[in-house]
Amino acid sequence: MMNKIYTLLLSLVLVGRTVHAQNEWVIKADKIDPANYYGVTVANGMIGIVSSPEPFKVKNVVLAGAYDLYGRGRVSNFLNSFNLLNMYLEINNKRIDAGNISNFKQELDMRHASFTTTFDYGDEASIKYTYYSLRHLPFTVLMDISITAKKTINITAASIMEAPDALKDVQNYYNEIDRPHVTVSLLTSTAKSPTGKLLLCASNTFLFNEVHGQEPRVIHEMWDNNMHLMKFSKTIATGQTYQYAVAGSSITSAHDADPLNQAERLTMFAKLEGRERLIQYHEKAWDDLWKSDIKIEGDPQSQQDVHSMLYHLYSFSRAGTAYSPSPMGLSGLGYNGHVFWDADLWMYPALLVLHPEIAKSLVEYRYQRLAVAKQNAFSHGYKGAMFPWESADSGVEETPVWALSGPFEHHITACVALAAWNYYCVTQDKQWLLEKGWPILLATADFWVSRVERNGPGHYDIKDVVAADEWAENIDNDAFTNAAAKANLQNAGLAAKILGLKADPDWETVAQNIPILKMDNGVTKEFETYKGEGIKQADVNLLAYPLKTITDPAQIKKDLEYYETRVPNEGTPAMTQGIFTLLHSRLGNGDKAYHFFKDAYEPNLNPPFRVIAETKGGTNPYFATGAGGILQSLLMGFGGLDITSKGIEQVKSKLPPNWKSVTITGVGVEKKTYIIK
C-alpha cells in the first residue's frame, strides 16, 4: 500500500513537469523559462545538436569520435564542434531576440528526429524553424526556416559560423560555385584542436526555392578570426510565406583524411539533393529505426517517456561505425565523452535486442582496441586483455589519475566480454564469433586466470577492486566482479566448443573456485567486509540479471528485498531501480515493479523536455546510461525477453496492473513481435 501512495504522491509532485503526455511521439514546451532550461538533443549517431531557449540558436554541436587533450584531467575530452546552425534574422532592420518576440514554443518530434521552434514577431510576422541531424547522412545537418508576413516586410537572414573557444588557428573561407542550374555559396571554417592533433572543419550553404537566377544575392561578411557569416535580404508581401534552409556538414581528421574538402563536398551534395529529398530520406531512415519499438497500452505518459529513451539511444549510436556512446551520448561534453561499462552493460542490451546492426558498432569499438587492452594488462602484470575503465579514441586508460576506478574497476573487462558473447547469442553469427568475438573472449578469460589469487579450493580470490557499487573502493571479492569473471570464463569455454577450438582447461577450474560470499542471513554479500552499508547502485542484484549466476527465485527475492532498502533516496543513478523493476516483474510482482520503474527516472527529469539527469535532482542530462537500464526493465523485465545461447527466448513476467499490454516489435535478427498482456 505504501508503494502505491508513494507513486501517487510522486506523480502529483511531478505534474508540473509533465508535458502534453497524450502525444506518444511529440514533446511540447510552451512555457519556457530560459533560466531553468535543459536542452534536448537531435542526433544521428555522429552529430548531436543541443537545443537553446534563444531564437535561432543551438547550444552545442557535438561530433562523435572527436577527442583531444585540453586541461580537464590530462585525459582526452570530447570537443564542441563548429556551431554551424546559429543564425540571425532581421525584420525591417530590427534584429529578432528573446526580448521582442511572443508565443515562443518548441517541440521535439521523436518519430522523425526533428526539433521545431515557433514564435511571433509583433504584428509583422510568424516564424517557424526546424532542424535535423540527417540520419542518412552522418556528417550533415539541415535547418528549415519559414517566415509568414502579416504585413509587407523586409528581412535579412544570416548564417553565422563561429569557432568554439577551445579551438585554435581558425581559418575562414567563402566560395561561390556557379553552375548552369545552381549557385552554391559555401561558408566554411577550419580550426585545430587544442594540441593540434585534429583538424575540425565545417561548411554550410543556403537552400532556396527560387529558380536559379532569381535567388537572393548572398553577401559574405568577415567579423573576426573566430566568426564570419553569409546573409541575404528579401521582401515578403502581406500574407506570403517565404521558405529557405541551411544545410551544413561537420567532419574532422579523425573521420576523414581530407576533412576540409570533404566538408564542402558533403555540403554541396546536400545542396544539390535539395530540401525535400533530404527530409524524405531522413524520415524514411527513422521510420526504419522505429520498426523496432516498445508500445505500452494504458499509460500515455510512460509511453511518451519510453519513446524518449529509445529515441535517445537510437540518436546516440548508428550502424556501420566503430563508435560506442558515452554516458551522456551526444548531448554535451559530460564525462569527457568517454566510454565506460555504461555502453557495454547498460545501453548495449536494448540496442542488441532491437537493432543488432547498431549494437555491432559498440562491440566493434572494443574489438578495434583489443591490442591496447592487452598492453594495459601487460603493464599491470597480468595476461590477456584488461580493458580501461574510461576509454576514448585510442583505447588507453583515460580515467583521470585522481579516480581509483581507473586502476581498480576491473569488472569492465568482463562487461566487454559479456557484450561480445551476447552479440553471438542474439545473432548466432559463427563467422563473427570466430573473427571478432573469440579474440575478445579468449583474451579476457586469460586476464581473469592471471588476475585471481589462488588461495585454495573455493578461494581463487579477486582482491583490491572497485565494486560495481562504486562507493565500495579497494575491497576484496566483490560479488559482481567475481560473478562477471566466472561468466567471462564460462562463456569463453562455450565459444570454444561452438567453434571446435580447444579451451584452456584452467578457465573452468578458475571459474569453479571464484567465491560468491553470503552473509549469516543467507543474503549474497556484496564484498568480503560488507557490513550493510548504503550502496550507490545495484551490485549483488546484477548476479540474477544479466549474469544469471543466481537463478533460484527465493535467493533472488531475498537479495532484492535486502538491497532495495540499502539505496538512498538521492545521489544514485537510474539503472539500480531499473534492475529492481526487472527482477520484481520476473518474480511476478507488477505493483512493486511499476513503483521502481517510475522511481528510476521521474525524479531525475528536467524541464522542459523531460530529459533524464544522472541522479534524482541532478542537472547533467541526457543520461543515456539510465535510459538503457530502464529500457532493459521493459524488454527483459515486463517483456520477459531473455538472451540465451540459442537466441532470444521469453520467460514469465508480470505487467503493472494499470498497463493493458506491452508490444515489442522488431526483435532480433528475425524482427519478431512479442505481445505481453
XYZ file of C-alpha atoms in Angstrom:
677
model
C 0.000 0.000 0.000
C 2.843 2.410 0.885
C 4.352 1.919 -2.580
C 1.033 2.903 -4.216
C 0.778 6.025 -2.021
C 4.394 6.918 -2.801
C 3.823 6.557 -6.556
C 0.683 8.728 -6.365
C 2.499 11.454 -4.395
C 5.426 11.304 -6.804
C 3.043 11.792 -9.733
C 1.445 14.811 -8.026
C 4.819 16.382 -7.268
C 5.937 15.926 -10.850
C 2.737 17.094 -12.506
C 4.374 20.455 -13.169
C 6.989 18.701 -15.260
C 4.519 16.636 -17.287
C 4.344 17.988 -20.817
C 1.431 17.017 -23.093
C 1.536 13.362 -22.097
C -1.191 12.448 -24.574
C 1.198 12.519 -27.553
C 3.450 9.472 -27.660
C 5.806 10.973 -30.256
C 5.930 14.733 -29.641
C 7.178 16.520 -26.514
C 5.947 20.112 -26.490
C 7.192 23.042 -24.425
C 5.096 26.193 -24.474
C 6.091 27.766 -21.140
C 9.845 28.065 -21.476
C 11.958 29.513 -18.673
C 15.469 30.208 -20.072
C 16.862 30.129 -16.505
C 15.533 26.598 -15.970
C 16.065 25.089 -19.403
C 17.813 21.816 -20.211
C 18.319 21.373 -23.922
C 17.196 18.294 -25.783
C 19.368 16.682 -28.451
C 18.731 15.950 -32.104
C 21.389 13.495 -33.286
C 22.108 10.888 -35.941
C 24.737 8.808 -34.137
C 27.505 11.109 -35.384
C 26.426 14.749 -34.929
C 24.464 15.901 -31.870
C 22.704 19.296 -31.851
C 21.578 20.537 -28.421
C 18.660 22.987 -28.284
C 18.715 26.507 -26.863
C 15.951 28.728 -25.421
C 17.182 31.598 -27.625
C 15.647 32.080 -31.081
C 17.823 30.901 -33.996
C 20.463 29.488 -31.663
C 21.670 25.993 -30.789
C 23.650 25.376 -27.617
C 26.197 22.776 -28.730
C 27.223 20.751 -31.745
C 28.954 17.551 -30.616
C 30.712 15.194 -33.022
C 31.283 11.529 -32.123
C 34.902 10.381 -32.149
C 36.468 13.872 -31.938
C 38.737 13.976 -28.854
C 41.756 15.935 -27.740
C 43.584 16.834 -24.532
C 42.704 20.206 -23.096
C 43.005 20.963 -19.435
C 40.450 18.573 -17.980
C 42.237 15.885 -16.000
C 45.093 15.441 -18.514
C 42.930 12.986 -20.476
C 41.130 13.056 -23.817
C 37.957 15.098 -23.971
C 35.049 15.498 -26.346
C 35.256 18.717 -28.331
C 32.482 21.115 -29.195
C 32.403 21.325 -32.962
C 31.681 24.397 -35.068
C 28.224 25.756 -34.343
C 27.096 25.608 -37.962
C 23.377 26.264 -37.371
C 23.480 29.551 -35.453
C 21.677 32.326 -37.335
C 20.091 35.694 -37.015
C 17.017 37.239 -38.610
C 16.277 40.943 -39.019
C 12.808 42.215 -39.910
C 12.611 45.797 -41.129
C 16.193 46.320 -39.933
C 15.487 45.141 -36.359
C 17.229 42.021 -35.023
C 14.965 39.340 -33.527
C 15.863 38.281 -29.992
C 14.206 36.749 -26.935
C 13.009 40.166 -25.788
C 10.921 41.182 -28.799
C 9.012 38.009 -29.658
C 5.916 36.285 -28.254
C 4.235 32.855 -28.257
C 7.666 31.159 -28.178
C 7.154 27.376 -28.381
C 9.392 24.409 -29.053
C 8.766 20.744 -29.683
C 10.714 17.569 -30.284
C 9.261 15.118 -32.800
C 10.816 11.797 -31.777
C 9.223 9.873 -34.631
C 11.293 11.731 -37.205
C 14.025 13.275 -35.034
C 13.275 16.931 -35.693
C 13.202 19.965 -33.415
C 10.826 22.843 -34.200
C 10.600 26.358 -32.765
C 7.739 28.786 -33.490
C 7.110 32.369 -32.397
C 5.509 35.658 -33.437
C 7.289 38.919 -34.115
C 4.740 41.548 -33.140
C 2.089 42.134 -35.772
C 4.613 41.727 -38.588
C 5.486 38.034 -38.922
C 5.172 34.469 -37.679
C 8.346 32.395 -37.785
C 8.959 28.657 -37.734
C 12.215 26.763 -37.992
C 13.026 23.052 -37.763
C 16.407 21.390 -37.658
C 17.511 17.843 -38.357
C 20.680 15.840 -37.858
C 20.170 13.870 -41.043
C 20.039 10.148 -40.298
C 21.066 9.010 -43.773
C 23.997 11.467 -43.991
C 26.140 11.028 -40.874
C 28.032 14.338 -41.099
C 25.226 16.586 -42.383
C 22.551 18.743 -40.723
C 19.630 20.792 -42.036
C 17.784 23.867 -40.735
C 14.454 24.610 -42.436
C 13.006 28.125 -41.939
C 9.662 29.659 -42.956
C 8.516 33.245 -42.391
C 4.876 34.263 -42.841
C 4.395 38.006 -43.306
C 1.379 39.556 -41.553
C 2.196 42.770 -43.431
C 4.784 43.509 -46.098
C 8.242 43.191 -44.545
C 11.896 43.264 -45.485
C 14.053 40.520 -43.988
C 17.778 39.980 -43.708
C 18.710 36.416 -42.783
C 22.221 35.313 -41.840
C 24.016 32.056 -41.184
C 26.854 32.516 -38.693
C 29.893 30.260 -38.398
C 31.613 30.633 -35.046
C 34.518 28.641 -33.622
C 34.213 27.284 -30.057
C 36.632 28.777 -27.530
C 38.897 25.734 -27.150
C 39.811 25.571 -30.854
C 42.811 27.431 -32.304
C 44.308 28.511 -35.643
C 40.874 29.256 -37.084
C 40.711 29.732 -40.839
C 37.611 31.082 -42.596
C 36.742 30.623 -46.264
C 33.946 31.716 -48.552
C 33.378 30.390 -52.057
C 30.681 30.805 -54.652
C 30.471 27.963 -57.114
C 28.343 28.867 -60.127
C 26.858 26.132 -62.267
C 24.300 26.434 -65.092
C 21.394 25.489 -62.832
C 22.571 26.360 -59.330
C 24.826 28.685 -57.353
C 26.418 27.242 -54.225
C 27.562 29.730 -51.586
C 29.903 27.905 -49.218
C 30.581 29.339 -45.750
C 33.482 27.261 -44.443
C 35.682 27.255 -41.341
C 38.530 25.102 -40.097
C 40.385 25.004 -36.796
C 42.841 22.856 -34.942
C 42.026 21.094 -31.695
C 43.863 22.398 -28.601
C 47.017 20.303 -29.075
C 46.856 20.461 -32.859
C 46.052 16.748 -33.051
C 42.835 17.207 -35.054
C 41.678 19.438 -37.870
C 37.981 20.280 -37.427
C 36.059 21.534 -40.438
C 32.526 22.748 -41.091
C 30.767 24.170 -44.115
C 27.218 25.256 -44.847
C 25.100 26.774 -47.604
C 21.678 28.300 -48.195
C 18.991 26.278 -49.950
C 16.500 28.491 -51.771
C 13.252 27.591 -53.523
C 13.585 30.201 -56.250
C 14.590 29.327 -59.782
C 18.321 29.795 -60.453
C 18.926 33.408 -61.418
C 16.143 34.664 -59.153
C 17.741 33.534 -55.909
C 18.615 36.289 -53.427
C 22.153 37.651 -53.633
C 24.292 36.205 -50.838
C 26.811 38.513 -49.144
C 29.775 37.338 -47.065
C 30.985 39.272 -44.010
C 34.152 38.586 -42.022
C 33.773 39.773 -38.420
C 36.883 38.452 -36.699
C 39.138 35.417 -36.817
C 36.661 33.251 -34.913
C 33.468 34.263 -36.705
C 32.111 35.055 -40.156
C 28.707 34.911 -41.811
C 26.758 34.954 -45.039
C 23.417 36.734 -45.443
C 20.732 37.680 -47.896
C 17.795 40.097 -47.983
C 14.259 39.662 -49.270
C 10.915 41.465 -49.354
C 7.900 39.357 -48.349
C 4.425 40.605 -49.239
C 1.465 40.556 -46.849
C 0.116 37.028 -46.371
C 3.017 35.331 -48.147
C 5.197 32.627 -46.605
C 8.860 32.613 -47.570
C 10.865 29.443 -47.025
C 14.619 28.862 -47.098
C 17.010 26.379 -45.479
C 20.607 25.927 -44.412
C 22.419 22.631 -44.960
C 25.818 22.043 -43.445
C 28.420 19.385 -42.788
C 30.927 18.960 -39.974
C 33.805 16.492 -40.057
C 37.307 16.117 -38.621
C 40.601 14.462 -39.459
C 39.551 11.685 -37.065
C 36.845 10.784 -39.607
C 38.389 11.634 -42.971
C 41.882 12.173 -44.349
C 40.750 15.343 -46.169
C 38.197 16.951 -43.844
C 38.236 20.466 -45.320
C 37.389 19.405 -48.849
C 35.071 16.661 -47.614
C 33.032 19.128 -45.529
C 32.485 21.256 -48.638
C 31.779 18.266 -50.884
C 29.177 16.902 -48.442
C 27.545 20.341 -48.190
C 27.378 20.616 -51.985
C 25.877 17.133 -52.104
C 23.156 18.240 -49.680
C 22.543 21.434 -51.696
C 22.001 19.506 -54.919
C 19.884 16.853 -53.237
C 17.551 19.622 -52.098
C 15.406 20.143 -49.039
C 12.578 17.761 -49.941
C 14.814 14.788 -50.709
C 16.963 15.388 -47.623
C 13.915 15.348 -45.346
C 12.321 12.427 -47.213
C 15.362 10.156 -46.811
C 15.898 11.268 -43.215
C 12.302 10.411 -42.303
C 12.495 7.061 -44.079
C 15.633 6.180 -42.099
C 13.814 6.962 -38.838
C 10.719 5.030 -39.961
C 13.010 2.023 -40.411
C 14.519 2.504 -36.934
C 11.058 2.676 -35.350
C 10.083 -0.700 -36.779
C 11.755 -1.800 -33.545
C 9.601 -0.239 -30.857
C 8.066 -0.714 -27.398
C 4.338 0.030 -27.249
C 2.563 0.432 -23.904
C -1.218 0.322 -23.774
C -2.848 2.082 -20.821
C -0.194 4.601 -19.685
C 0.281 7.518 -22.136
C 2.951 9.304 -20.093
C 5.057 6.164 -19.702
C 4.674 5.562 -23.439
C 5.988 9.027 -24.254
C 8.855 8.614 -21.779
C 9.834 5.212 -23.184
C 9.814 6.616 -26.708
C 12.125 9.369 -25.457
C 14.521 6.775 -24.016
C 14.537 4.764 -27.255
C 14.841 7.932 -29.323
C 17.952 8.999 -27.407
C 19.621 5.581 -27.636
C 18.921 5.453 -31.373
C 20.151 9.051 -31.746
C 23.433 8.439 -29.928
C 24.516 5.387 -31.963
C 24.493 4.106 -35.510
C 25.312 1.019 -37.550
C 28.453 0.725 -39.642
C 30.805 2.513 -37.248
C 33.281 1.560 -34.542
C 31.876 4.093 -32.060
C 30.333 3.433 -28.675
C 28.285 6.019 -26.741
C 29.407 7.792 -23.605
C 27.040 8.127 -20.606
C 25.666 11.419 -21.989
C 25.746 10.279 -25.610
C 25.932 13.271 -27.968
C 24.094 15.633 -25.603
C 27.215 17.513 -24.500
C 30.682 17.062 -23.054
C 29.625 15.098 -19.945
C 32.159 12.537 -18.690
C 34.513 13.909 -21.371
C 32.674 11.770 -23.939
C 34.425 8.658 -22.596
C 33.133 5.110 -22.953
C 32.514 3.119 -19.731
C 30.626 -0.059 -18.789
C 27.650 2.258 -19.313
C 27.862 1.347 -23.003
C 28.523 -2.401 -22.701
C 26.218 -3.327 -19.821
C 23.501 -0.664 -19.832
C 22.883 0.817 -23.288
C 24.032 -2.110 -25.405
C 21.453 -4.794 -24.443
C 18.437 -2.737 -25.592
C 20.205 -1.931 -28.859
C 21.229 -5.582 -29.271
C 17.656 -6.832 -28.913
C 16.067 -4.138 -31.098
C 18.851 -3.290 -33.567
C 21.685 -5.851 -33.644
C 23.249 -3.965 -36.552
C 23.697 -0.894 -34.311
C 24.882 -2.986 -31.361
C 27.578 -4.428 -33.620
C 29.211 -0.973 -33.771
C 29.600 -0.941 -29.976
C 31.379 -4.314 -29.952
C 33.485 -3.295 -32.949
C 34.649 -0.306 -30.891
C 36.040 -2.712 -28.272
C 37.449 -5.186 -30.804
C 39.477 -2.466 -32.533
C 41.046 -1.551 -29.182
C 41.849 -5.111 -28.099
C 45.595 -4.768 -28.748
C 45.737 -1.711 -26.455
C 43.800 -3.618 -23.772
C 46.437 -6.368 -23.993
C 49.168 -3.781 -23.445
C 47.224 -2.471 -20.436
C 47.144 -5.977 -18.914
C 50.881 -6.356 -19.530
C 51.571 -3.024 -17.795
C 49.683 -4.214 -14.694
C 51.445 -7.574 -14.587
C 48.535 -9.617 -15.963
C 47.976 -11.781 -19.022
C 45.349 -11.411 -21.714
C 43.440 -8.130 -22.136
C 42.471 -5.607 -19.459
C 40.061 -3.023 -20.845
C 40.264 0.546 -19.490
C 37.570 1.874 -17.176
C 37.350 5.039 -19.304
C 38.113 4.798 -23.000
C 38.198 7.374 -25.795
C 39.670 7.177 -29.297
C 42.884 5.210 -28.747
C 41.668 2.691 -26.149
C 44.247 3.609 -23.488
C 43.096 4.250 -19.909
C 41.511 7.722 -19.873
C 40.324 7.879 -16.245
C 41.718 10.990 -14.502
C 44.541 9.953 -12.171
C 42.704 11.051 -9.006
C 39.904 8.490 -9.610
C 40.565 4.998 -8.246
C 38.194 3.446 -10.786
C 40.895 3.638 -13.478
C 43.408 1.212 -11.991
C 40.907 -0.848 -9.928
C 37.425 -1.152 -11.502
C 38.301 -4.356 -13.312
C 34.791 -5.692 -13.896
C 34.738 -3.594 -17.105
C 36.780 -6.358 -18.785
C 34.092 -8.933 -18.056
C 31.376 -6.485 -19.205
C 33.101 -6.146 -22.594
C 33.298 -9.941 -22.831
C 29.618 -10.332 -21.918
C 28.640 -7.897 -24.674
C 30.677 -9.882 -27.212
C 29.159 -13.193 -26.096
C 25.632 -11.775 -26.164
C 26.133 -10.477 -29.712
C 26.776 -14.044 -30.803
C 23.818 -15.305 -28.740
C 21.372 -12.931 -30.429
C 22.730 -13.182 -33.980
C 24.071 -16.780 -33.936
C 26.751 -15.470 -36.302
C 29.545 -18.057 -36.035
C 31.785 -16.288 -38.540
C 31.655 -13.111 -36.445
C 32.270 -15.166 -33.306
C 35.380 -16.690 -34.860
C 36.797 -13.425 -36.232
C 35.818 -10.864 -33.578
C 34.074 -12.453 -30.585
C 36.549 -15.249 -29.931
C 39.642 -12.977 -29.738
C 37.835 -10.830 -27.129
C 36.593 -13.818 -25.101
C 39.966 -15.580 -25.244
C 41.991 -12.553 -24.122
C 39.565 -11.535 -21.350
C 39.369 -15.110 -19.993
C 43.174 -15.216 -19.896
C 43.095 -11.961 -17.922
C 40.945 -13.454 -15.147
C 43.075 -16.598 -14.933
C 46.055 -14.358 -14.184
C 44.057 -11.888 -12.044
C 42.779 -14.312 -9.380
C 44.860 -15.128 -6.307
C 44.843 -18.907 -5.759
C 44.368 -19.423 -2.045
C 42.996 -22.968 -2.091
C 39.760 -24.639 -3.300
C 36.863 -22.177 -3.399
C 39.256 -19.317 -2.690
C 40.506 -18.088 -6.035
C 40.084 -14.569 -4.711
C 39.860 -11.323 -6.699
C 41.265 -8.748 -4.334
C 41.646 -4.989 -4.302
C 38.941 -3.815 -6.709
C 36.415 -1.017 -7.015
C 32.998 -2.686 -6.984
C 30.162 -2.129 -9.437
C 28.791 -0.271 -6.405
C 31.433 2.431 -6.695
C 31.082 3.561 -3.095
C 32.969 0.344 -2.263
C 36.611 1.030 -3.139
C 39.620 -1.262 -2.786
C 37.661 -4.183 -1.392
C 38.070 -7.936 -1.895
C 35.755 -10.420 -3.619
C 33.122 -8.007 -4.897
C 30.029 -10.043 -5.802
C 29.537 -8.558 -9.274
C 33.223 -8.575 -10.229
C 33.624 -12.208 -9.141
C 30.418 -13.378 -10.825
C 31.201 -11.458 -14.022
C 34.660 -13.045 -14.123
C 33.087 -16.501 -13.733
C 30.649 -15.754 -16.574
C 33.504 -14.497 -18.755
C 35.487 -17.709 -18.227
C 32.492 -19.975 -18.815
C 31.312 -18.118 -21.921
C 34.813 -18.343 -23.395
C 34.616 -22.103 -22.877
C 31.212 -22.247 -24.594
C 32.533 -20.210 -27.527
C 35.471 -22.588 -27.929
C 33.086 -25.553 -28.019
C 30.853 -23.899 -30.642
C 33.869 -23.119 -32.826
C 35.523 -26.511 -32.344
C 38.541 -24.903 -30.693
C 40.434 -26.012 -27.607
C 39.557 -24.128 -24.431
C 42.143 -23.642 -21.715
C 41.087 -26.196 -19.024
C 42.246 -23.697 -16.397
C 39.317 -21.417 -17.345
C 36.768 -23.803 -15.873
C 38.966 -24.605 -12.858
C 39.252 -20.925 -12.009
C 35.533 -20.277 -12.654
C 34.539 -23.045 -10.211
C 36.754 -21.663 -7.465
C 35.907 -17.939 -7.540
C 33.866 -17.334 -4.378
C 30.411 -15.748 -4.183
C 30.043 -14.907 -0.494
C 26.957 -14.915 1.742
C 26.009 -13.225 4.980
C 24.703 -15.104 8.019
C 21.112 -14.298 6.974
C 21.633 -16.035 3.628
C 21.765 -12.816 1.595
C 24.519 -12.662 -1.019
C 27.285 -10.496 0.396
C 28.364 -7.524 -1.704
C 32.015 -7.907 -0.743
C 34.166 -9.616 1.874
C 33.961 -6.939 4.579
C 30.454 -5.663 3.754
C 28.509 -4.691 6.886
C 25.186 -3.451 5.492
C 26.304 -0.034 4.260
C 24.275 2.014 1.786
C 25.020 1.297 -1.871
C 25.367 3.631 -4.850
C 23.921 1.144 -7.321
C 22.989 -2.474 -7.877
C 25.863 -4.926 -7.485
C 24.603 -8.180 -5.956
C 21.288 -7.910 -7.829
C 23.152 -7.991 -11.142
C 24.001 -11.628 -10.394
C 20.362 -12.521 -11.137
C 20.344 -10.351 -14.252
C 22.230 -10.025 -16.526
C 24.798 -12.543 -15.241
C 22.361 -15.369 -14.329
C 24.836 -16.576 -11.713
C 21.912 -16.747 -9.275
C 18.817 -18.423 -10.721
C 16.888 -19.561 -7.617
C 13.809 -17.266 -7.288
C 13.930 -17.500 -3.492
C 17.539 -16.281 -3.434
C 16.823 -13.547 -5.984
C 13.888 -12.355 -3.830
C 15.960 -12.441 -0.643
C 18.790 -10.413 -2.209
C 16.326 -7.977 -3.769
C 14.413 -7.319 -0.557
C 17.672 -6.693 1.299
C 19.479 -4.417 -1.144
C 16.491 -2.342 -2.248
C 16.496 -0.949 1.319
C 20.193 -0.010 1.041
C 19.790 2.561 -1.772
C 19.430 6.161 -0.531
C 16.779 8.479 -1.964
C 19.227 10.704 -3.805
C 22.635 10.659 -5.414
C 22.165 7.292 -7.128
C 21.774 6.532 -10.862
C 18.618 5.274 -12.579
C 19.995 1.841 -13.515
C 19.616 0.463 -9.982
C 15.852 0.932 -9.886
C 15.755 -0.400 -13.446
C 17.247 -3.689 -12.236
C 14.838 -3.763 -9.275
C 11.973 -3.248 -11.765
C 13.187 -6.081 -13.979
C 13.598 -8.566 -11.142
C 10.240 -7.745 -9.495
C 8.495 -8.199 -12.854
C 10.137 -11.598 -13.369
C 9.228 -12.566 -9.809
C 5.578 -11.749 -10.576
C 5.246 -8.535 -8.556
C 3.813 -6.000 -11.035
C 2.968 -3.395 -8.352
C 6.496 -3.163 -6.995
C 7.971 -3.336 -10.478
C 5.910 -0.289 -11.501
C 6.954 1.612 -8.365
C 10.642 1.135 -9.159
C 10.063 1.804 -12.888
C 8.703 5.267 -12.097
C 11.225 5.851 -9.299
C 14.074 5.079 -11.723
C 13.603 8.203 -13.792
C 10.744 10.544 -12.847
C 12.684 12.268 -10.005
C 15.570 12.701 -12.494
C 13.580 14.629 -15.129
C 14.474 18.179 -16.096
C 12.339 20.794 -17.890
C 11.035 21.498 -20.397
C 11.541 18.248 -22.362
C 11.674 15.642 -19.556
C 15.351 14.950 -20.180
C 16.850 12.427 -17.757
C 19.683 13.512 -15.469
C 22.092 11.027 -13.910
C 20.656 11.335 -10.394
C 17.491 12.481 -8.645
C 17.528 16.257 -8.747
C 20.643 16.144 -10.949
C 21.366 18.680 -13.673
C 23.623 16.825 -16.133
C 21.349 15.417 -18.846
C 20.931 13.479 -21.052
C 21.854 10.324 -19.068
C 21.681 7.641 -21.732
C 23.036 5.022 -19.311
C 19.932 5.377 -17.165
C 17.704 5.195 -20.232
C 19.443 1.958 -21.217
C 18.871 0.440 -17.782
C 15.197 1.416 -17.775
C 14.684 0.051 -21.295
C 16.094 -3.278 -20.119
C 13.459 -3.263 -17.367
C 10.840 -3.073 -20.135
C 12.378 -5.506 -22.602
C 13.776 -8.130 -20.245
C 11.548 -7.341 -17.253
C 7.966 -6.586 -18.296
C 8.643 -8.097 -21.742
C 10.337 -11.214 -20.370
C 12.865 -11.325 -23.210
C 15.929 -13.362 -22.322
C 19.244 -13.626 -24.186
C 20.336 -17.277 -24.223
C 22.990 -19.267 -26.080
C 20.222 -20.352 -28.503
C 18.946 -16.827 -29.179
C 16.230 -14.641 -27.680
C 13.665 -16.550 -25.654
C 10.849 -15.391 -23.367
C 10.416 -16.013 -19.648
C 7.399 -15.352 -17.451
C 6.898 -11.767 -16.280
C 4.230 -9.519 -14.784
C 2.987 -6.161 -16.086
C 1.974 -3.236 -13.860
C -1.741 -3.505 -13.014
C -2.543 -0.262 -14.883
C -0.941 -1.427 -18.145
C -3.188 -3.360 -20.503
C -0.377 -4.680 -22.681
C 3.196 -4.239 -23.879
C 4.038 -4.960 -27.518
C 7.681 -5.214 -28.553
C 8.281 -5.127 -32.310
C 11.332 -5.753 -34.468
C 13.138 -8.029 -32.016
C 16.417 -9.694 -33.004
C 17.690 -10.524 -36.475
C 14.317 -12.044 -37.380
C 12.449 -8.869 -36.310
C 9.878 -10.754 -34.258
C 6.934 -9.270 -32.358
C 6.176 -10.122 -28.726
C 2.883 -9.181 -27.050
C 2.581 -9.282 -23.255
C -0.832 -8.820 -21.625
